[in-house]
CSV table of C-alpha atoms in Angstrom, one decimal:
chain,number,residue,atom,x,y,z
C,16,ARG,CA,86.6,97.6,86.3
C,17,LYS,CA,90.4,97.3,85.8
C,18,GLU,CA,92.5,99.7,87.8
C,19,VAL,CA,94.4,100.7,84.7
C,20,GLU,CA,92.8,100.4,81.3
C,21,GLN,CA,94.3,100.7,77.8
C,22,ASP,CA,93.1,100.2,74.3
C,23,PRO,CA,94.9,96.9,73.3
C,24,GLY,CA,95.3,97.9,69.7
C,25,PRO,CA,97.1,97.0,67.6
C,26,PHE,CA,97.8,100.3,66.1
C,27,ASN,CA,99.2,99.8,62.6
C,28,VAL,CA,100.8,103.0,61.3
C,29,PRO,CA,103.3,103.9,58.5
C,30,GLU,CA,106.7,105.2,59.3
C,31,GLY,CA,106.7,108.9,60.0
C,32,ALA,CA,103.1,108.9,61.4
C,33,THR,CA,102.1,110.4,64.7
C,34,VAL,CA,100.2,108.0,67.0
C,35,ALA,CA,98.6,108.6,70.4
C,36,PHE,CA,97.8,106.1,73.1
C,37,ASN,CA,95.4,106.7,76.0
C,38,CYS,CA,95.1,105.2,79.4
C,39,THR,CA,92.6,105.7,82.2
C,40,TYR,CA,93.1,104.8,85.9
C,41,SER,CA,90.5,104.2,88.6
C,42,ASN,CA,92.3,105.1,91.8
C,43,SER,CA,92.1,108.9,92.3
C,44,ALA,CA,94.8,108.6,95.0
C,45,SER,CA,97.3,107.4,92.5
C,46,GLN,CA,100.5,109.5,92.8
C,47,SER,CA,102.9,108.7,90.0
C,48,PHE,CA,102.5,107.6,86.4
C,49,PHE,CA,104.7,106.0,83.9
C,50,TRP,CA,105.0,104.5,80.4
C,51,TYR,CA,106.9,101.3,79.9
C,52,ARG,CA,107.9,99.7,76.7
C,53,GLN,CA,107.9,95.9,76.2
C,54,ASP,CA,109.4,94.4,73.0
C,55,CYS,CA,108.2,91.0,71.9
C,56,ARG,CA,109.4,88.3,74.2
C,57,LYS,CA,111.4,90.8,76.3
C,58,GLU,CA,111.0,92.3,79.7
C,59,PRO,CA,109.4,95.7,80.2
C,60,LYS,CA,111.6,98.8,80.4
C,61,LEU,CA,110.8,102.3,81.6
C,62,LEU,CA,110.2,104.6,78.7
C,63,MET,CA,109.3,107.8,80.6
C,64,SER,CA,107.7,109.2,83.7
C,65,VAL,CA,104.6,111.3,83.3
C,66,TYR,CA,104.5,114.6,85.1
C,67,SER,CA,101.5,116.8,85.9
C,68,SER,CA,102.7,119.6,83.6
C,69,GLY,CA,103.3,117.2,80.7
C,70,ASN,CA,106.8,116.2,79.5
C,71,GLU,CA,108.6,115.5,76.3
C,72,ASP,CA,111.5,113.3,75.5
C,73,GLY,CA,112.6,113.6,71.9
C,74,ARG,CA,109.7,112.2,69.8
C,75,PHE,CA,107.7,111.2,72.8
C,76,THR,CA,105.3,113.4,74.7
C,77,ALA,CA,103.4,112.3,77.8
C,78,GLN,CA,100.4,114.1,79.3
C,79,LEU,CA,98.5,113.6,82.6
C,80,ASN,CA,95.0,114.8,83.4
C,81,ARG,CA,94.3,114.2,87.0
C,82,ALA,CA,90.8,115.5,87.0
C,83,SER,CA,89.8,113.0,84.3
C,84,GLN,CA,92.2,110.3,85.5
C,85,TYR,CA,93.7,110.0,82.1
C,86,ILE,CA,97.2,109.6,80.7
C,87,SER,CA,98.4,109.8,77.2
C,88,LEU,CA,101.5,109.1,75.2
C,89,LEU,CA,102.2,110.7,71.8
C,90,ILE,CA,104.8,109.4,69.4
C,91,ARG,CA,105.8,111.6,66.5
C,92,ASP,CA,107.6,110.6,63.4
C,93,SER,CA,107.2,106.9,64.1
C,94,LYS,CA,110.2,104.6,63.4
C,95,LEU,CA,110.1,100.9,62.7
C,96,SER,CA,112.0,100.4,65.9
C,97,ASP,CA,109.0,101.9,67.9
C,98,SER,CA,107.1,98.7,67.2
C,99,ALA,CA,106.4,97.3,70.7
C,100,THR,CA,103.8,97.1,73.4
C,101,TYR,CA,103.4,100.3,75.5
C,102,LEU,CA,102.3,99.7,79.1
C,103,CYS,CA,100.6,102.4,81.1
C,104,VAL,CA,101.7,102.1,84.8
C,105,VAL,CA,100.3,103.8,87.8
C,106,SER,CA,101.9,104.0,91.3
C,107,SER,CA,99.9,104.2,94.5
C,108,ARG,CA,101.2,104.4,98.0
C,109,MET,CA,100.2,101.3,100.0
C,110,ASP,CA,101.2,101.4,103.7
C,111,SER,CA,104.9,102.2,103.7
C,112,SER,CA,105.6,101.3,100.1
C,113,TYR,CA,104.5,102.0,96.6
C,114,LYS,CA,102.6,99.5,94.4
C,115,LEU,CA,102.8,99.6,90.6
C,116,ILE,CA,99.8,98.6,88.7
C,117,PHE,CA,100.3,97.8,85.0
C,118,GLY,CA,97.8,98.2,82.2
C,119,SER,CA,97.4,95.4,79.7
C,120,GLY,CA,99.3,97.4,77.1
C,121,THR,CA,98.8,98.9,73.7
C,122,ARG,CA,100.5,97.2,70.8
C,123,LEU,CA,102.1,99.4,68.1
C,124,LEU,CA,103.1,98.1,64.7
C,125,VAL,CA,105.0,100.6,62.5
C,126,ARG,CA,105.2,99.5,58.9
C,127,PRO,CA,107.7,100.6,56.2
D,3,SER,CA,120.4,100.6,87.2
D,4,ALA,CA,120.5,96.9,88.0
D,5,VAL,CA,121.4,93.8,86.0
D,6,ILE,CA,119.1,90.9,86.9
D,7,SER,CA,119.8,87.3,85.9
D,8,GLN,CA,116.9,84.8,86.0
D,9,LYS,CA,117.0,81.1,85.5
D,10,PRO,CA,115.7,79.0,84.0
D,11,SER,CA,114.8,81.2,81.0
D,12,ARG,CA,112.2,78.6,80.0
D,13,ASP,CA,111.0,75.2,81.0
D,14,ILE,CA,108.4,72.7,80.1
D,15,CYS,CA,107.0,70.9,83.1
D,16,GLN,CA,104.5,68.2,83.9
D,17,ARG,CA,101.3,68.8,85.8
D,18,GLY,CA,101.7,68.3,89.5
D,19,THR,CA,105.4,69.0,89.7
D,20,SER,CA,107.1,72.1,91.1
D,21,LEU,CA,109.7,74.5,89.6
D,22,THR,CA,112.0,76.9,91.4
D,23,ILE,CA,113.0,80.1,89.6
D,24,GLN,CA,116.1,81.9,90.7
D,25,CYS,CA,116.8,85.6,90.5
D,26,GLN,CA,120.3,87.1,91.0
D,27,VAL,CA,120.9,90.9,91.1
D,28,ASP,CA,124.3,92.5,90.6
D,29,SER,CA,123.9,94.8,93.5
D,30,GLN,CA,122.2,94.9,96.9
D,31,VAL,CA,118.6,96.0,96.6
D,32,THR,CA,115.9,96.4,99.3
D,33,MET,CA,112.8,95.9,97.1
D,34,MET,CA,112.5,92.7,95.0
D,35,PHE,CA,109.3,91.7,93.4
D,36,TRP,CA,107.9,88.7,91.5
D,37,TYR,CA,105.4,89.3,88.7
D,38,ARG,CA,103.5,87.0,86.4
D,39,GLN,CA,102.6,87.8,82.8
D,40,GLN,CA,100.1,85.4,81.3
D,41,PRO,CA,99.8,85.1,77.5
D,42,GLY,CA,98.5,88.4,76.0
D,43,GLN,CA,98.1,89.9,79.5
D,44,SER,CA,99.9,92.5,81.4
D,45,LEU,CA,102.0,92.1,84.5
D,46,THR,CA,100.4,91.0,87.8
D,47,LEU,CA,102.3,91.3,91.0
D,48,ILE,CA,102.5,88.0,92.9
D,49,ALA,CA,104.5,89.1,95.9
D,50,THR,CA,107.2,91.3,97.4
D,51,ALA,CA,110.2,89.4,98.5
D,52,ASN,CA,111.4,90.7,101.9
D,53,GLN,CA,114.9,90.0,103.0
D,54,GLY,CA,114.9,88.2,106.4
D,55,SER,CA,111.1,87.8,106.6
D,56,GLU,CA,108.2,86.3,104.9
D,57,ALA,CA,107.1,87.6,101.5
D,58,THR,CA,104.1,89.8,101.2
D,59,TYR,CA,101.6,88.3,98.9
D,60,GLU,CA,99.0,90.1,96.7
D,61,SER,CA,95.4,89.1,96.7
D,62,GLY,CA,94.9,85.8,94.9
D,63,PHE,CA,98.3,84.5,95.6
D,64,VAL,CA,99.3,82.3,98.6
D,65,ILE,CA,102.5,81.1,100.1
D,66,ASP,CA,101.7,77.4,99.7
D,67,LYS,CA,101.4,77.8,95.9
D,68,PHE,CA,104.2,80.4,95.4
D,69,PRO,CA,106.8,80.0,98.2
D,70,ILE,CA,109.4,82.7,98.0
D,71,SER,CA,112.9,82.8,99.6
D,72,ARG,CA,115.0,85.9,100.0
D,73,PRO,CA,118.2,84.9,101.9
D,74,ASN,CA,120.1,88.1,101.1
D,75,LEU,CA,119.8,91.4,99.4
D,76,THR,CA,121.0,90.1,96.0
D,77,PHE,CA,119.1,86.9,95.6
D,78,SER,CA,115.5,85.5,95.6
D,79,THR,CA,113.7,82.4,94.5
D,80,LEU,CA,110.1,81.8,93.5
D,81,THR,CA,108.7,78.3,93.5
D,82,VAL,CA,105.6,77.4,91.5
D,83,SER,CA,104.1,74.4,93.3
D,84,ASN,CA,101.9,71.6,92.2
D,85,MET,CA,101.7,73.1,88.7
D,86,SER,CA,98.7,73.0,86.4
D,87,PRO,CA,98.3,74.2,82.8
D,88,GLU,CA,96.8,77.5,84.2
D,89,ASP,CA,100.3,78.3,85.7
D,90,SER,CA,101.8,78.5,82.2
D,91,SER,CA,103.1,82.0,82.1
D,92,ILE,CA,106.1,84.2,82.1
D,93,TYR,CA,107.5,84.8,85.6
D,94,LEU,CA,109.5,88.0,86.1
D,95,CYS,CA,111.7,89.1,88.9
D,96,SER,CA,112.1,92.8,89.3
D,97,VAL,CA,113.9,95.3,91.6
D,98,ARG,CA,113.5,98.9,92.5
D,99,THR,CA,116.6,100.9,93.0
D,100,GLY,CA,117.1,104.5,94.1
D,101,LEU,CA,114.4,107.0,94.9
D,102,ASN,CA,112.4,106.8,91.6
D,103,THR,CA,109.5,104.8,92.8
D,104,GLY,CA,108.3,104.1,89.3
D,105,GLU,CA,111.4,102.6,87.8
D,106,LEU,CA,111.5,98.8,88.1
D,107,PHE,CA,114.3,96.8,86.5
D,108,PHE,CA,113.2,93.4,85.3
D,109,GLY,CA,114.9,90.1,84.6
D,110,GLU,CA,114.4,88.6,81.2
D,111,GLY,CA,111.7,86.3,82.6
D,112,SER,CA,111.2,82.6,83.0
D,113,ARG,CA,108.8,81.2,80.4
D,114,LEU,CA,107.0,78.3,82.0
D,115,THR,CA,104.8,75.8,80.1
D,116,VAL,CA,102.9,73.2,82.0
D,117,LEU,CA,101.6,70.2,80.1
């Protein structure tokens, strides 16, 4: 079983739609959680951290369920520019440092 | 934040040869990492480049295949040795700055094709 699992998609949605991505992780000792965004042929960039109480940044809402080891990302009012691959990332402490494990990503296509 | 320059940005290489990828950061950073992203896959950590000591490799990656140098706090190299077509991938340098343990800054990647 992969340490971080995501539905690969693609999710093909019209502009203005609401779309949700899910992610599960296997290591119950994982401490921090993040969503990264990767545009085609570009490097990944941090989109947002995921906090236990849930957090929102504009049209983006992230949720964490530690009991179910589940993370979600909700995008409201989708824009064409939201088209990208969204990577679920989990951080675990290994010895004296933190190790980031990347999911394989969920691809989003927003159409006009 | 950090600005990371990687070169080459892409290369096409012959089987059996080696290629060295350079990573230059615009500020001193403690933690530098090398990732691989194979076509259609996510990122896999190859190793952590430690300044002044040997790199720390992840399971499945060895120093003979992926020697790494880290001569100072702003520069690192990754060599892909004795290449085969299975090494065709994007290789990304990344750094962690500050206290946010989840924020990595990435270089634009080096796209390697091995024939």
